[in-house]
């Protein structure tokens, strides 16, 4: 199961949807079980952001830092929830206030996600460069180094001339 999760590769859209969905679900759990703890929610944000970097395709790795703050804000809507009596305006002000108060989590989590994306991209680029250099070294070594030697035939076969006609 763990190896299947490690091999999972999502597109940019799939990674974004998974990140946003995970943050909304975690916000709901934090509100229900932990009395809307923003510290637990921020810690979950770090984990989800780093997981999104790992699970997205190499070509889409830089979408994870873009989606991370959007996912945090989407979950924060559910986490804060407002008092319920003031309507839409109160809910918007509650979310904006929570974003301002919890800016350290947003910036820190986004920075951690961006650094992880840079590290992953650099690692992938280095591996690609090493593979290119190894292929170039094999080509430079010539055809003798690429083909394995033929096994020797029966005794004396090396010195006997070969016939071009097939045997009957």
Coordinates of C-alpha atoms in Angstrom, one line a residue:
X1 CA 0.0 0.0 0.0
X2 CA 2.8 2.4 0.9
X3 CA 4.6 1.8 -2.4
X4 CA 1.5 2.4 -4.3
X5 CA 1.0 5.8 -2.6
X6 CA 4.7 6.6 -3.3
X7 CA 4.3 5.8 -7.0
X8 CA 1.1 7.9 -7.3
X9 CA 1.4 10.7 -9.8
X10 CA -1.3 13.3 -10.2
X11 CA -1.8 16.0 -12.8
X12 CA -1.8 19.6 -11.7
X13 CA -5.6 19.6 -11.6
X14 CA -5.8 16.4 -9.7
X15 CA -3.2 17.5 -7.2
X16 CA -5.0 20.8 -6.7
X17 CA -8.3 19.1 -6.2
X18 CA -6.8 16.6 -3.8
X19 CA -5.1 19.4 -1.8
X20 CA -8.2 21.5 -1.5
X21 CA -10.4 18.5 -0.6
X22 CA -8.0 17.3 2.0
X23 CA -7.8 20.8 3.6
X24 CA -11.5 21.2 3.7
X25 CA -12.0 17.7 5.3
X26 CA -9.2 18.4 7.8
X27 CA -10.8 21.7 8.7
X28 CA -14.1 20.0 9.3
X29 CA -12.4 17.4 11.5
X30 CA -10.5 20.1 13.4
X31 CA -13.8 22.0 14.0
X32 CA -15.7 19.0 15.2
X33 CA -13.1 17.2 17.2
X34 CA -10.6 19.8 18.3
X35 CA -12.7 22.9 18.9
X36 CA -11.4 24.6 15.7
X37 CA -7.7 24.5 16.6
X38 CA -5.8 26.6 14.1
X39 CA -2.5 25.2 15.3
X40 CA -3.5 21.6 14.4
X41 CA -5.0 22.9 11.1
X42 CA -1.7 24.7 10.3
X43 CA 0.3 21.5 11.0
X44 CA -2.0 19.6 8.7
X45 CA -1.5 22.3 6.1
X46 CA 2.2 21.7 6.2
X47 CA 1.8 17.9 5.7
X48 CA -0.8 18.2 2.9
X49 CA 1.4 20.8 1.1
X50 CA 4.4 18.6 1.2
X51 CA 2.4 15.5 0.2
X52 CA 1.0 17.5 -2.8
X53 CA 4.6 18.1 -3.9
X54 CA 5.5 14.5 -3.7
X55 CA 2.4 13.1 -5.5
X56 CA 2.2 15.5 -8.4
X57 CA 3.8 14.7 -11.8
X58 CA 7.3 16.1 -12.3
X59 CA 6.1 18.4 -15.0
X60 CA 3.5 19.9 -12.7
X61 CA 5.6 20.2 -9.5
X62 CA 5.4 24.0 -9.4
X63 CA 1.6 24.0 -9.1
X64 CA 1.7 22.7 -5.6
X65 CA 3.0 26.0 -4.0
X66 CA 0.3 27.9 -6.0
X67 CA -2.6 25.6 -4.8
X68 CA -1.4 25.5 -1.2
X69 CA -2.6 28.9 0.0
X70 CA -5.9 28.5 -1.9
X71 CA -6.5 25.2 -0.1
X72 CA -5.7 26.8 3.2
X73 CA -8.2 29.5 2.6
X74 CA -10.9 27.1 1.4
X75 CA -10.5 25.0 4.6
X76 CA -10.5 28.1 6.7
X77 CA -14.0 29.0 5.6
X78 CA -15.2 25.7 7.2
X79 CA -12.9 26.0 10.2
X80 CA -14.0 29.5 11.2
X81 CA -17.6 29.2 10.2
X82 CA -18.8 32.4 11.9
X83 CA -21.3 32.6 14.7
X84 CA -24.2 31.8 12.3
X85 CA -26.4 34.8 13.0
X86 CA -24.7 37.6 11.0
X87 CA -25.0 36.3 7.5
X88 CA -22.6 36.4 4.6
X89 CA -20.8 39.6 5.6
X90 CA -19.9 38.2 9.0
X91 CA -18.6 35.0 7.5
X92 CA -16.4 36.9 5.1
X93 CA -15.0 39.1 7.8
X94 CA -14.3 36.1 10.0
X95 CA -12.4 34.4 7.2
X96 CA -10.4 37.5 6.4
X97 CA -9.6 38.1 10.1
X98 CA -8.5 34.4 10.5
X99 CA -6.3 34.7 7.3
X100 CA -4.6 37.8 8.8
X101 CA -4.1 36.3 12.2
X102 CA -2.9 32.9 10.8
X103 CA -0.7 34.5 8.1
X104 CA 2.4 32.8 9.5
X105 CA 0.9 29.4 8.8
X106 CA -0.1 30.4 5.3
X107 CA 3.3 31.9 4.5
X108 CA 5.3 29.2 6.3
X109 CA 3.4 26.4 4.7
X110 CA 3.6 27.9 1.2
X111 CA 7.3 28.5 1.6
X112 CA 7.9 24.9 2.8
X113 CA 5.9 23.7 -0.2
X114 CA 7.9 25.9 -2.6
X115 CA 11.2 24.8 -1.2
X116 CA 10.2 21.1 -1.4
X117 CA 9.1 21.7 -5.1
X118 CA 12.4 23.3 -5.9
X119 CA 14.3 20.5 -4.2
X120 CA 12.3 17.8 -6.1
X121 CA 12.8 19.6 -9.4
X122 CA 16.5 20.0 -8.8
X123 CA 16.8 16.3 -7.9
X124 CA 14.9 15.3 -11.1
X125 CA 17.1 17.6 -13.2
X126 CA 20.3 16.1 -11.7
X127 CA 19.1 12.6 -12.3
X128 CA 18.2 13.5 -15.9
X129 CA 21.7 15.1 -16.4
X130 CA 23.4 12.0 -15.0
X131 CA 21.5 9.7 -17.3
X132 CA 22.4 11.9 -20.3
X133 CA 26.0 11.9 -19.4
X134 CA 26.0 8.1 -18.9
X135 CA 24.4 7.6 -22.3
X136 CA 27.0 9.9 -23.9
X137 CA 29.8 8.0 -22.2
X138 CA 28.4 4.7 -23.6
X139 CA 28.2 6.2 -27.1
X140 CA 31.8 7.6 -26.8
X141 CA 33.1 4.2 -25.8
X142 CA 32.2 2.8 -29.2
X143 CA 30.4 -0.2 -30.4
X144 CA 32.7 -2.7 -28.8
X145 CA 31.8 -1.5 -25.3
X146 CA 28.1 -1.6 -26.1
X147 CA 27.9 -5.2 -27.5
X148 CA 28.9 -8.2 -25.4
X149 CA 31.5 -10.5 -26.9
X150 CA 30.2 -13.5 -28.8
X151 CA 30.8 -16.8 -27.2
X152 CA 33.5 -18.9 -28.8
X153 CA 32.4 -21.7 -31.1
X154 CA 33.8 -25.2 -31.5
X155 CA 37.5 -25.7 -31.5
X156 CA 39.2 -24.4 -34.5
X157 CA 36.1 -22.5 -35.7
X158 CA 37.9 -19.2 -35.3
X159 CA 40.6 -20.1 -37.9
X160 CA 38.3 -21.9 -40.4
X161 CA 36.8 -19.7 -43.2
X162 CA 33.1 -19.2 -43.0
X163 CA 30.9 -20.1 -45.9
X164 CA 28.3 -17.6 -46.9
X165 CA 25.9 -20.3 -48.2
X166 CA 23.5 -21.9 -45.7
X167 CA 24.1 -25.5 -44.8
X168 CA 21.9 -28.1 -46.5

